[in-house]
PDB file of N, CA and C in Angstrom:
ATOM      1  N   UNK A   1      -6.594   8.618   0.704  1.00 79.00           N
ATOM      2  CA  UNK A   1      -7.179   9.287  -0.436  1.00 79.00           C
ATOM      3  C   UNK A   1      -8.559   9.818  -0.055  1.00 79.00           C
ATOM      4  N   UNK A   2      -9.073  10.774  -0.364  1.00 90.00           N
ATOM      5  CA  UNK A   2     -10.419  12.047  -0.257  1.00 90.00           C
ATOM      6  C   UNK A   2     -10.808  12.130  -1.198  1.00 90.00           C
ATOM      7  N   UNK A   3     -11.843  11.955  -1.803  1.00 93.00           N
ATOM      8  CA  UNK A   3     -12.567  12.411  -3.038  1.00 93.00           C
ATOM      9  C   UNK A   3     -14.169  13.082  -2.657  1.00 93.00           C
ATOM     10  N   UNK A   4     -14.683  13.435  -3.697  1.00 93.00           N
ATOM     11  CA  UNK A   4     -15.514  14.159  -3.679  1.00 93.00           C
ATOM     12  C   UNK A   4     -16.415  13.875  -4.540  1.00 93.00           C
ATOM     13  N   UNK A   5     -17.887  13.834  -4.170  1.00 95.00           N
ATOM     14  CA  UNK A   5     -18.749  13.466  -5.158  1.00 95.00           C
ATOM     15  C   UNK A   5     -19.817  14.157  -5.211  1.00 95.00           C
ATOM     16  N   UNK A   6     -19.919  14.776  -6.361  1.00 93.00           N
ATOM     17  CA  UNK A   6     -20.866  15.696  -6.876  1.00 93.00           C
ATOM     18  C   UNK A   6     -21.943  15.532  -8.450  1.00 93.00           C
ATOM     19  N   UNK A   7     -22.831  16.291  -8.339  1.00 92.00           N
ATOM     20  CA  UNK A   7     -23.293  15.798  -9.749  1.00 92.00           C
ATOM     21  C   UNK A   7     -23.322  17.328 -10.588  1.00 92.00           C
ATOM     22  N   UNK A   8     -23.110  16.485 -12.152  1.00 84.00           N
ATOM     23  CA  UNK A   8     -22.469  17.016 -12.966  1.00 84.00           C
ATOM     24  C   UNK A   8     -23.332  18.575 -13.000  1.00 84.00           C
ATOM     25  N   UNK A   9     -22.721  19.587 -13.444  1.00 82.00           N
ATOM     26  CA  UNK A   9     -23.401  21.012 -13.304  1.00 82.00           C
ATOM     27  C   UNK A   9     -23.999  21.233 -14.465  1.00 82.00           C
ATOM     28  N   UNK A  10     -24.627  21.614 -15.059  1.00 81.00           N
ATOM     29  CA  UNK A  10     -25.040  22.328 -15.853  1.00 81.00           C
ATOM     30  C   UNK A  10     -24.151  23.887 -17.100  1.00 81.00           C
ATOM     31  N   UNK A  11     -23.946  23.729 -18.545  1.00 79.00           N
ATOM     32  CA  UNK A  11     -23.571  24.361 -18.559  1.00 79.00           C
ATOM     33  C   UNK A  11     -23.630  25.679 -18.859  1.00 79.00           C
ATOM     34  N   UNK A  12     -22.933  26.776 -18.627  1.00 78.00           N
ATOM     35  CA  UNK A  12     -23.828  28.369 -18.755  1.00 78.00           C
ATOM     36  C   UNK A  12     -24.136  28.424 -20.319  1.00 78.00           C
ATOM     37  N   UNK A  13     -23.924  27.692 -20.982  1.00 83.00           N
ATOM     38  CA  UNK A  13     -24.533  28.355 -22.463  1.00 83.00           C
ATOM     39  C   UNK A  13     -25.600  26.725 -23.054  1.00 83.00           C
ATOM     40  N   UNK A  14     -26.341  26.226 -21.647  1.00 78.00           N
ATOM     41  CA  UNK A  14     -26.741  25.376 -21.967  1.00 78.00           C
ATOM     42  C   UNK A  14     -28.112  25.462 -21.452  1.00 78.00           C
ATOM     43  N   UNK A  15     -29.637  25.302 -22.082  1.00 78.00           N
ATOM     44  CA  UNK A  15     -30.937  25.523 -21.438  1.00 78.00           C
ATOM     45  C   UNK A  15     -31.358  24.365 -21.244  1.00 78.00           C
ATOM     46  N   UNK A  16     -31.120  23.198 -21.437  1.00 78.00           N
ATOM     47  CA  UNK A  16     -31.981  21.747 -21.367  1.00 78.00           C
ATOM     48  C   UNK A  16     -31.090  20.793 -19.662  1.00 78.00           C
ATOM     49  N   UNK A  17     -31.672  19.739 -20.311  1.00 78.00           N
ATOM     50  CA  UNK A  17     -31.060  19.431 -18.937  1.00 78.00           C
ATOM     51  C   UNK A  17     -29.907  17.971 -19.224  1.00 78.00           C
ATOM     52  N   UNK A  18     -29.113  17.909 -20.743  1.00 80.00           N
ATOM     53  CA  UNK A  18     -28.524  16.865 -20.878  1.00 80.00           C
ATOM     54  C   UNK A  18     -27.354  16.659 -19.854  1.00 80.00           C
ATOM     55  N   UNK A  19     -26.856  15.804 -19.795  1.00 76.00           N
ATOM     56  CA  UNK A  19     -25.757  15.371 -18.494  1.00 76.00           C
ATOM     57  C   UNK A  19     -25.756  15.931 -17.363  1.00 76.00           C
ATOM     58  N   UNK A  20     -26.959  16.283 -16.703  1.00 81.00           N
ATOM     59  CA  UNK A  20     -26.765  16.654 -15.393  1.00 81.00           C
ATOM     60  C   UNK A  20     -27.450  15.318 -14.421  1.00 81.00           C
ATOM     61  N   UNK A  21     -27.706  14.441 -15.205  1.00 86.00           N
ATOM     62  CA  UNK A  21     -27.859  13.090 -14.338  1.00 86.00           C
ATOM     63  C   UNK A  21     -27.137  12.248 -14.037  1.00 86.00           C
ATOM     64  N   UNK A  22     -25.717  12.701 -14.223  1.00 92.00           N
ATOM     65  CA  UNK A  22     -24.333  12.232 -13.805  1.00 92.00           C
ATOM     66  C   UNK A  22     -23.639  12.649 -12.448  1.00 92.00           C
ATOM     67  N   UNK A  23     -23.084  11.569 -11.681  1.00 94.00           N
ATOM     68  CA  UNK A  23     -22.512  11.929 -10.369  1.00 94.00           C
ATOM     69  C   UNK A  23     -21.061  11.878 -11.364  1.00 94.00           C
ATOM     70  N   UNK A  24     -20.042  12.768 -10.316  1.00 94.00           N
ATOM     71  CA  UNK A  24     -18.713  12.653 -10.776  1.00 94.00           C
ATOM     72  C   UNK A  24     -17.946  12.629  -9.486  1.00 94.00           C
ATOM     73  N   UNK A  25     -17.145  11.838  -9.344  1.00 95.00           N
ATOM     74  CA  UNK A  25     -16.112  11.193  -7.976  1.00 95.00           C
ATOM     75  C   UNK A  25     -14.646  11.942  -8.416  1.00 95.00           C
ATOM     76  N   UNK A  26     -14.451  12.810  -7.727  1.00 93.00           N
ATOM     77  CA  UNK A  26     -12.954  13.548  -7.894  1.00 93.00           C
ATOM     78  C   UNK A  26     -12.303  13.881  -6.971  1.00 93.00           C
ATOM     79  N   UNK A  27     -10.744  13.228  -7.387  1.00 92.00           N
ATOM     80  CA  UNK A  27     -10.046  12.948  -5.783  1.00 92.00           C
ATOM     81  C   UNK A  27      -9.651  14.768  -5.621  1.00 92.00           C
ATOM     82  N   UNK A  28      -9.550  14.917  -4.415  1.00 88.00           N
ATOM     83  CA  UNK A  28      -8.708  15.957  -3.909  1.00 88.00           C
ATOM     84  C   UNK A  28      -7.395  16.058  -3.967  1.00 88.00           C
ATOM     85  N   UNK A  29      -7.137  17.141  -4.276  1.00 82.00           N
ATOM     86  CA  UNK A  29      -5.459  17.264  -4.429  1.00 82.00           C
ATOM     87  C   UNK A  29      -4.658  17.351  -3.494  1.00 82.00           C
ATOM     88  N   UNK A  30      -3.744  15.929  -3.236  1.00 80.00           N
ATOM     89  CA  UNK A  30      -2.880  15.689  -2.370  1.00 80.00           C
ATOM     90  C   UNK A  30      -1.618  16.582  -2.303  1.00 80.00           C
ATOM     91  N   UNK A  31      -1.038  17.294  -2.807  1.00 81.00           N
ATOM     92  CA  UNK A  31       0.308  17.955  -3.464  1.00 81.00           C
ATOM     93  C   UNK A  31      -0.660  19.409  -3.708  1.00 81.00           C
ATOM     94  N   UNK A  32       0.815  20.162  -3.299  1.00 84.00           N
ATOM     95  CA  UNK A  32       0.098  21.632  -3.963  1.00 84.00           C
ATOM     96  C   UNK A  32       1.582  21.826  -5.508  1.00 84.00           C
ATOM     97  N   UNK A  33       0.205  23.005  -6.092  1.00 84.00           N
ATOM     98  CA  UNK A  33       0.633  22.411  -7.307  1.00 84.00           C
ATOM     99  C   UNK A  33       1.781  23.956  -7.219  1.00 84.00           C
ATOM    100  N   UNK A  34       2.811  24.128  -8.323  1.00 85.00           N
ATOM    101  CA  UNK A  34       3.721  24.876  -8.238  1.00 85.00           C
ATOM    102  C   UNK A  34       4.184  25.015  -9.723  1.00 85.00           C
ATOM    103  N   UNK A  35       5.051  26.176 -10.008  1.00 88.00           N
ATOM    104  CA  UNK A  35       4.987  26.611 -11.255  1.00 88.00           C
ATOM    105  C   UNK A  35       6.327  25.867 -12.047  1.00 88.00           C
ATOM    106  N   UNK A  36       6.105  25.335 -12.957  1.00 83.00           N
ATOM    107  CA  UNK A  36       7.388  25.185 -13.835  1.00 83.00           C
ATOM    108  C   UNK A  36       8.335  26.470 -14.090  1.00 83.00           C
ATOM    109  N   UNK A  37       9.671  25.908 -13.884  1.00 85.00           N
ATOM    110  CA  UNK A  37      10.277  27.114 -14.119  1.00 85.00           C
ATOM    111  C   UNK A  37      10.856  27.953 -15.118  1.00 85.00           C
ATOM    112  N   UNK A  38      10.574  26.493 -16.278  1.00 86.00           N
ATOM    113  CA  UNK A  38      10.437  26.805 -17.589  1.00 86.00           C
ATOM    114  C   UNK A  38       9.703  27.399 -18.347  1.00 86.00           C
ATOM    115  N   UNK A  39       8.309  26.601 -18.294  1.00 86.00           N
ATOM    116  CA  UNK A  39       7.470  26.857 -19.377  1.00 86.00           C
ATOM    117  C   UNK A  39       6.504  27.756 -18.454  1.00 86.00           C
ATOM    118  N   UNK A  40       6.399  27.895 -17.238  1.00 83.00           N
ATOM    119  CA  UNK A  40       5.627  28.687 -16.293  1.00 83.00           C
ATOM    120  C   UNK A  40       3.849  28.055 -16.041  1.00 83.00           C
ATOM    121  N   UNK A  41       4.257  26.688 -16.488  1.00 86.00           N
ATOM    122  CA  UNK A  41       2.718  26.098 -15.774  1.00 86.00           C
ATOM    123  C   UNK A  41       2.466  25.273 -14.508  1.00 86.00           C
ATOM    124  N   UNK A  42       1.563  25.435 -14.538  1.00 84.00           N
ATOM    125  CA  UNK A  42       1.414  25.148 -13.134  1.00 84.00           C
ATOM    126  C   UNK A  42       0.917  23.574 -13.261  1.00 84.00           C
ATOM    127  N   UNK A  43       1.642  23.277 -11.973  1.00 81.00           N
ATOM    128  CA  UNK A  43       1.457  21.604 -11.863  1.00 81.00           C
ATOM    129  C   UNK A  43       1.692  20.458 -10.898  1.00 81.00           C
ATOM    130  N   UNK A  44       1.146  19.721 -10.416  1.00 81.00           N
ATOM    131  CA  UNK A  44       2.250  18.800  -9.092  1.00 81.00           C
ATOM    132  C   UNK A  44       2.737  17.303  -9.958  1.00 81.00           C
ATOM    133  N   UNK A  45       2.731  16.815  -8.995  1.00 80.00           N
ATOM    134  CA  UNK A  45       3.867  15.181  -8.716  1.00 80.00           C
ATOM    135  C   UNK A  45       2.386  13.866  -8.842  1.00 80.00           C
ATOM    136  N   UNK A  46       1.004  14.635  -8.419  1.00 81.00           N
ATOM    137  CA  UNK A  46      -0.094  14.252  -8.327  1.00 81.00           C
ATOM    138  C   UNK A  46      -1.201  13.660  -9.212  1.00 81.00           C
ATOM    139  N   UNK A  47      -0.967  12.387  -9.673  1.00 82.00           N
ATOM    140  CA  UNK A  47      -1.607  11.943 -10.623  1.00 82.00           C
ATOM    141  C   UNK A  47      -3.049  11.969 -10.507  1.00 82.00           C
ATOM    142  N   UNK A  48      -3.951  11.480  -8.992  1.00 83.00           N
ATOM    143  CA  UNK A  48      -5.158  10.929  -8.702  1.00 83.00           C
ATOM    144  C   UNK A  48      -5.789  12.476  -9.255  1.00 83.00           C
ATOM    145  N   UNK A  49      -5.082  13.347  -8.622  1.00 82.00           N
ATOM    146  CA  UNK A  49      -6.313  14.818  -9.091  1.00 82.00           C
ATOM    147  C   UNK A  49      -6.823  14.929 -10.529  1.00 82.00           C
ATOM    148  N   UNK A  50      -5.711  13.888 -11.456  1.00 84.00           N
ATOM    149  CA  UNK A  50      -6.495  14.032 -13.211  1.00 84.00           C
ATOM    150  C   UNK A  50      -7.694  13.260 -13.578  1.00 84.00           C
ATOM    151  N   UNK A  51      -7.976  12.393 -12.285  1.00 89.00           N
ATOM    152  CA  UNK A  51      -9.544  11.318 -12.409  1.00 89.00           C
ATOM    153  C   UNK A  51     -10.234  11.970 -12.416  1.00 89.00           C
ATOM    154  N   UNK A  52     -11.378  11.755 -13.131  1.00 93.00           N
ATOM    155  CA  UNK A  52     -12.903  12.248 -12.739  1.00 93.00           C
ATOM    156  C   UNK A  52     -13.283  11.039 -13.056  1.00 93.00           C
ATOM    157  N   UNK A  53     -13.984  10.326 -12.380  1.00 95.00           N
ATOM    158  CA  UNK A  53     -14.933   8.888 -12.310  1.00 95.00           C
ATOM    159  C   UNK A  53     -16.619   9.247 -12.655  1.00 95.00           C
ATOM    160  N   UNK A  54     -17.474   8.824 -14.011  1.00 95.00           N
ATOM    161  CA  UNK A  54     -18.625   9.122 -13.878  1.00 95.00           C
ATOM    162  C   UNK A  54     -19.543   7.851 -13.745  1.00 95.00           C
ATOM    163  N   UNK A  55     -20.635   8.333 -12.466  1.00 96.00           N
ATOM    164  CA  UNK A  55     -21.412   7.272 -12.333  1.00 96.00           C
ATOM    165  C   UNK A  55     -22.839   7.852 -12.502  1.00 96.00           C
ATOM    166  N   UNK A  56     -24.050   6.795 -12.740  1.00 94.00           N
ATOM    167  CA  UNK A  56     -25.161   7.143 -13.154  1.00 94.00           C
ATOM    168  C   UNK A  56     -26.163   7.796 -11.867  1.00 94.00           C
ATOM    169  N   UNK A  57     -25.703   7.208 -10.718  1.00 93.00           N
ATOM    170  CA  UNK A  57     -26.135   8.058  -9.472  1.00 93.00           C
ATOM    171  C   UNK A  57     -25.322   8.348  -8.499  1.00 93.00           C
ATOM    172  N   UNK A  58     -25.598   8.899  -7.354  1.00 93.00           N
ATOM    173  CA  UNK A  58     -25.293   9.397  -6.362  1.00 93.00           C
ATOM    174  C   UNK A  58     -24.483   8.169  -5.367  1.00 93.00           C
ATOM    175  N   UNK A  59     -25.652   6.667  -5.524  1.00 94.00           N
ATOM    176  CA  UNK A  59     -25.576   5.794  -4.940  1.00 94.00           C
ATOM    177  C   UNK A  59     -24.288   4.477  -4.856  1.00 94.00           C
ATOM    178  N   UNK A  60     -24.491   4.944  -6.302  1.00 96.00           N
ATOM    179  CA  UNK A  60     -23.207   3.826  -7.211  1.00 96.00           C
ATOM    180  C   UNK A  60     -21.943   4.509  -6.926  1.00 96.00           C
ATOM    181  N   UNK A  61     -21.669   5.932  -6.809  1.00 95.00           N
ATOM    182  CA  UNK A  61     -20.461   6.788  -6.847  1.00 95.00           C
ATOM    183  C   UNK A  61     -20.019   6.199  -5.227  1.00 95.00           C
ATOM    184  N   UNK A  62     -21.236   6.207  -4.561  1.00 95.00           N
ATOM    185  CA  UNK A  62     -20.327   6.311  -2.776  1.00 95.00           C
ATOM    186  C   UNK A  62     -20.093   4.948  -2.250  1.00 95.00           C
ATOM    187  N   UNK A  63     -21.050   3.602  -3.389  1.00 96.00           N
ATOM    188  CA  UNK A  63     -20.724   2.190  -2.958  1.00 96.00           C
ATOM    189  C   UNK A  63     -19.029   2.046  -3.537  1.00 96.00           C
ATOM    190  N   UNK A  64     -19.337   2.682  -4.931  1.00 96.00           N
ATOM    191  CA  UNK A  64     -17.393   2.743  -5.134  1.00 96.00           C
ATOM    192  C   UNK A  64     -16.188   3.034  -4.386  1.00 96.00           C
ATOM    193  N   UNK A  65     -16.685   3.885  -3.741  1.00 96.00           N
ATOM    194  CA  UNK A  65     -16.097   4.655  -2.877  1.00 96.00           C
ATOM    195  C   UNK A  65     -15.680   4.101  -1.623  1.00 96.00           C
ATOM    196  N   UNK A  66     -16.734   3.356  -1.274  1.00 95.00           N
ATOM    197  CA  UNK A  66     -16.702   2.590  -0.033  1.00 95.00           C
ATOM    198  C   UNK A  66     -16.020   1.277  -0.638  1.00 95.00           C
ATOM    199  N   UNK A  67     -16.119   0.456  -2.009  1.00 96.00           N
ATOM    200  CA  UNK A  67     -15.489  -0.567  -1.800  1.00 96.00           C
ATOM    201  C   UNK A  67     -14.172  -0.888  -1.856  1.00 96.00           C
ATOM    202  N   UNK A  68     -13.563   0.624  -2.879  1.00 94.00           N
ATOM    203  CA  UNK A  68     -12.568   0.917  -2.604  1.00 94.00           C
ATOM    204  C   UNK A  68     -11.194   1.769  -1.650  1.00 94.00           C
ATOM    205  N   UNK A  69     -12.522   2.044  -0.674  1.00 94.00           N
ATOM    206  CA  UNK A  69     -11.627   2.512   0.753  1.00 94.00           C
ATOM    207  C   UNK A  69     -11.207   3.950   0.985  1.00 94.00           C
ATOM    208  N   UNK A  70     -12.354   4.275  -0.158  1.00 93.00           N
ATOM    209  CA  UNK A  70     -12.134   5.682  -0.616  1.00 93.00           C
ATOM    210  C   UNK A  70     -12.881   6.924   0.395  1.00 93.00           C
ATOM    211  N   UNK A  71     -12.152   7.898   1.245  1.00 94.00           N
ATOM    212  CA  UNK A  71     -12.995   8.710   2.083  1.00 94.00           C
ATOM    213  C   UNK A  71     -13.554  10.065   1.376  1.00 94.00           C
ATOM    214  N   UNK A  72     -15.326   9.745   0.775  1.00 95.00           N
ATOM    215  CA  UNK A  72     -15.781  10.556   0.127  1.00 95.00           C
ATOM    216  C   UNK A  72     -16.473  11.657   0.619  1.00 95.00           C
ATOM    217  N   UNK A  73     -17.076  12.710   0.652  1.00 94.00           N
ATOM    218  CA  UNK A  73     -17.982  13.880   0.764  1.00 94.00           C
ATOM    219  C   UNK A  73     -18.656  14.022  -0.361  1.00 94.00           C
ATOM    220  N   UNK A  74     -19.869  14.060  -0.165  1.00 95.00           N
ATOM    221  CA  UNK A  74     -21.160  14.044  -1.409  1.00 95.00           C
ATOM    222  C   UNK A  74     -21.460  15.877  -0.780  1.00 95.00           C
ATOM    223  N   UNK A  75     -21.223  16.690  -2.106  1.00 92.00           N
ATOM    224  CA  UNK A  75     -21.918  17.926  -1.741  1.00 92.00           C
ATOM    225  C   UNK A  75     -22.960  18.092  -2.649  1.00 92.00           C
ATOM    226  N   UNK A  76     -23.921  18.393  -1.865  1.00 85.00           N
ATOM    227  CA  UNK A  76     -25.679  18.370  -2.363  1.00 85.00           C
ATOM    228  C   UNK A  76     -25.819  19.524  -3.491  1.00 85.00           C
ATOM    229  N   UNK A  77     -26.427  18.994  -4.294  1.00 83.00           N
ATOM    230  CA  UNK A  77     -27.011  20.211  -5.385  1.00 83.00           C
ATOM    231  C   UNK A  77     -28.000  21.055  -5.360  1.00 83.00           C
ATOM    232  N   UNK A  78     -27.576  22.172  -4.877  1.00 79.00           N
ATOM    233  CA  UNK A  78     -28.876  23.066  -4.289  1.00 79.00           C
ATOM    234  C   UNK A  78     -29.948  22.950  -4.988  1.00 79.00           C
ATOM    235  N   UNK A  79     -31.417  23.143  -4.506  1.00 80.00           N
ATOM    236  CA  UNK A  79     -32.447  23.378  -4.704  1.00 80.00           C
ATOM    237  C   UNK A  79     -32.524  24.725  -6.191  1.00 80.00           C
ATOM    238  N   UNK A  80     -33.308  24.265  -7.131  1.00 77.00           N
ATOM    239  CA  UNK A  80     -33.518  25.332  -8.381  1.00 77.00           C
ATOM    240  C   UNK A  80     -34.885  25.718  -7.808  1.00 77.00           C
ATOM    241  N   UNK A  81     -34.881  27.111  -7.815  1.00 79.00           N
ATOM    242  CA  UNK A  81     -36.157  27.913  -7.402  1.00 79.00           C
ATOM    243  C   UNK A  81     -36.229  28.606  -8.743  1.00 79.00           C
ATOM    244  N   UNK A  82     -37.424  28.654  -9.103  1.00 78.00           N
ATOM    245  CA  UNK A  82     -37.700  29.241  -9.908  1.00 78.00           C
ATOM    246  C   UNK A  82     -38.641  30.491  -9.874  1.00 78.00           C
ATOM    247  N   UNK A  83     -38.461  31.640 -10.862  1.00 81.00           N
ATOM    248  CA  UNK A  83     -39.005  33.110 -10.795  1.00 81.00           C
ATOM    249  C   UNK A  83     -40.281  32.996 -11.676  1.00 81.00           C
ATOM    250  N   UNK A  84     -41.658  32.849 -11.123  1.00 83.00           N
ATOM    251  CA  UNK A  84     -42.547  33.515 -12.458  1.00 83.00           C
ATOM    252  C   UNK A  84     -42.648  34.521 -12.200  1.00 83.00           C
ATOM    253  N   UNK A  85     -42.221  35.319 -13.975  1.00 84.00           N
ATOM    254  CA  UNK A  85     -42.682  36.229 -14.179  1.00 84.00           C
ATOM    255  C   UNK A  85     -43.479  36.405 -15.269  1.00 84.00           C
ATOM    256  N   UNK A  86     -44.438  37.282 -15.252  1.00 88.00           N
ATOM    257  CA  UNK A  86     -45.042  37.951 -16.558  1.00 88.00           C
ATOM    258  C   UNK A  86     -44.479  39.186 -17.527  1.00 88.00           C
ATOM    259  N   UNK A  87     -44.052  38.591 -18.755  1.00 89.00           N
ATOM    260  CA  UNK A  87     -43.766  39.965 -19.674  1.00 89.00           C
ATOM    261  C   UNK A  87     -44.316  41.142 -19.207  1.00 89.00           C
ATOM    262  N   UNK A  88     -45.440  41.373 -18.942  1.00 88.00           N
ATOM    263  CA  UNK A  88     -46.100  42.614 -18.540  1.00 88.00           C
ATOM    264  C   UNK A  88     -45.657  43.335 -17.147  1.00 88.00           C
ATOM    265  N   UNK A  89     -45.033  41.999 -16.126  1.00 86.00           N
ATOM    266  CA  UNK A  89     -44.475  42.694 -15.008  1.00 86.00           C
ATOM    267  C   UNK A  89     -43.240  43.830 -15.079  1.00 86.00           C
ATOM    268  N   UNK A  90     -42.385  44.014 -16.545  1.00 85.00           N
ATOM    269  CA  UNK A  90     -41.323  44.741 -16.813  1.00 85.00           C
ATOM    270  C   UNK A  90     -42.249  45.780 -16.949  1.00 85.00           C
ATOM    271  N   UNK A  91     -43.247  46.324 -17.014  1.00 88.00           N
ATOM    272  CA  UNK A  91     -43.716  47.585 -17.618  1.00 88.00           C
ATOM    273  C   UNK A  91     -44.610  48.394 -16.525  1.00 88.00           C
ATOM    274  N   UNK A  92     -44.046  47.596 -14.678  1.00 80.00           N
ATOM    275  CA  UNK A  92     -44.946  48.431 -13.929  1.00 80.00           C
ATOM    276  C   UNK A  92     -44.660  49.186 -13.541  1.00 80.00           C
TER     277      UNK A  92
END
């Protein structure tokens, strides 16, 4: 089993910073997924890919990980750069 641990994103219609101090542990999908031939959705045989595990850090997500034998990848949350600008800079 492969999982992946990342922290929680931010969302686009969201300006503050609630739940982004959450790591989330999500296995990789073992099975590729394929279409019903009925109803036409898509899906596998693959239960672990419906986990998302939330932990309060980075630290706690990969001791889990490790105690359960789990081979994780932590991908880093880029750096937020920020733009000052001045209202007045639109008018040069």
């Amino acid at each position: 089993m492969t999982a992946i641990i990342y922290q929680h994103p931010k969302s686009t219609m969201q300006s503050g910073k609630a739940k982004v101090d959450t790591w989330i542990l999500e296995f990789e999908q073992s099975e590729k997924r394929r279409a019903d031939p009925l109803m036409g959705w898509t899906g596998s045989g693959d239960t672990q890919a419906q986990v998302k595990l939330k932990f309060p850090s980075k630290e706690a997500a990969q001791e889990y990980a490790q105690r359960q034998g789990i081979v994780a990848r932590v991908h880093a949350t880029p750096r937020k750069s920020l733009k000052i600008q001045a209202y007045a800079d639109n008018f040069k």
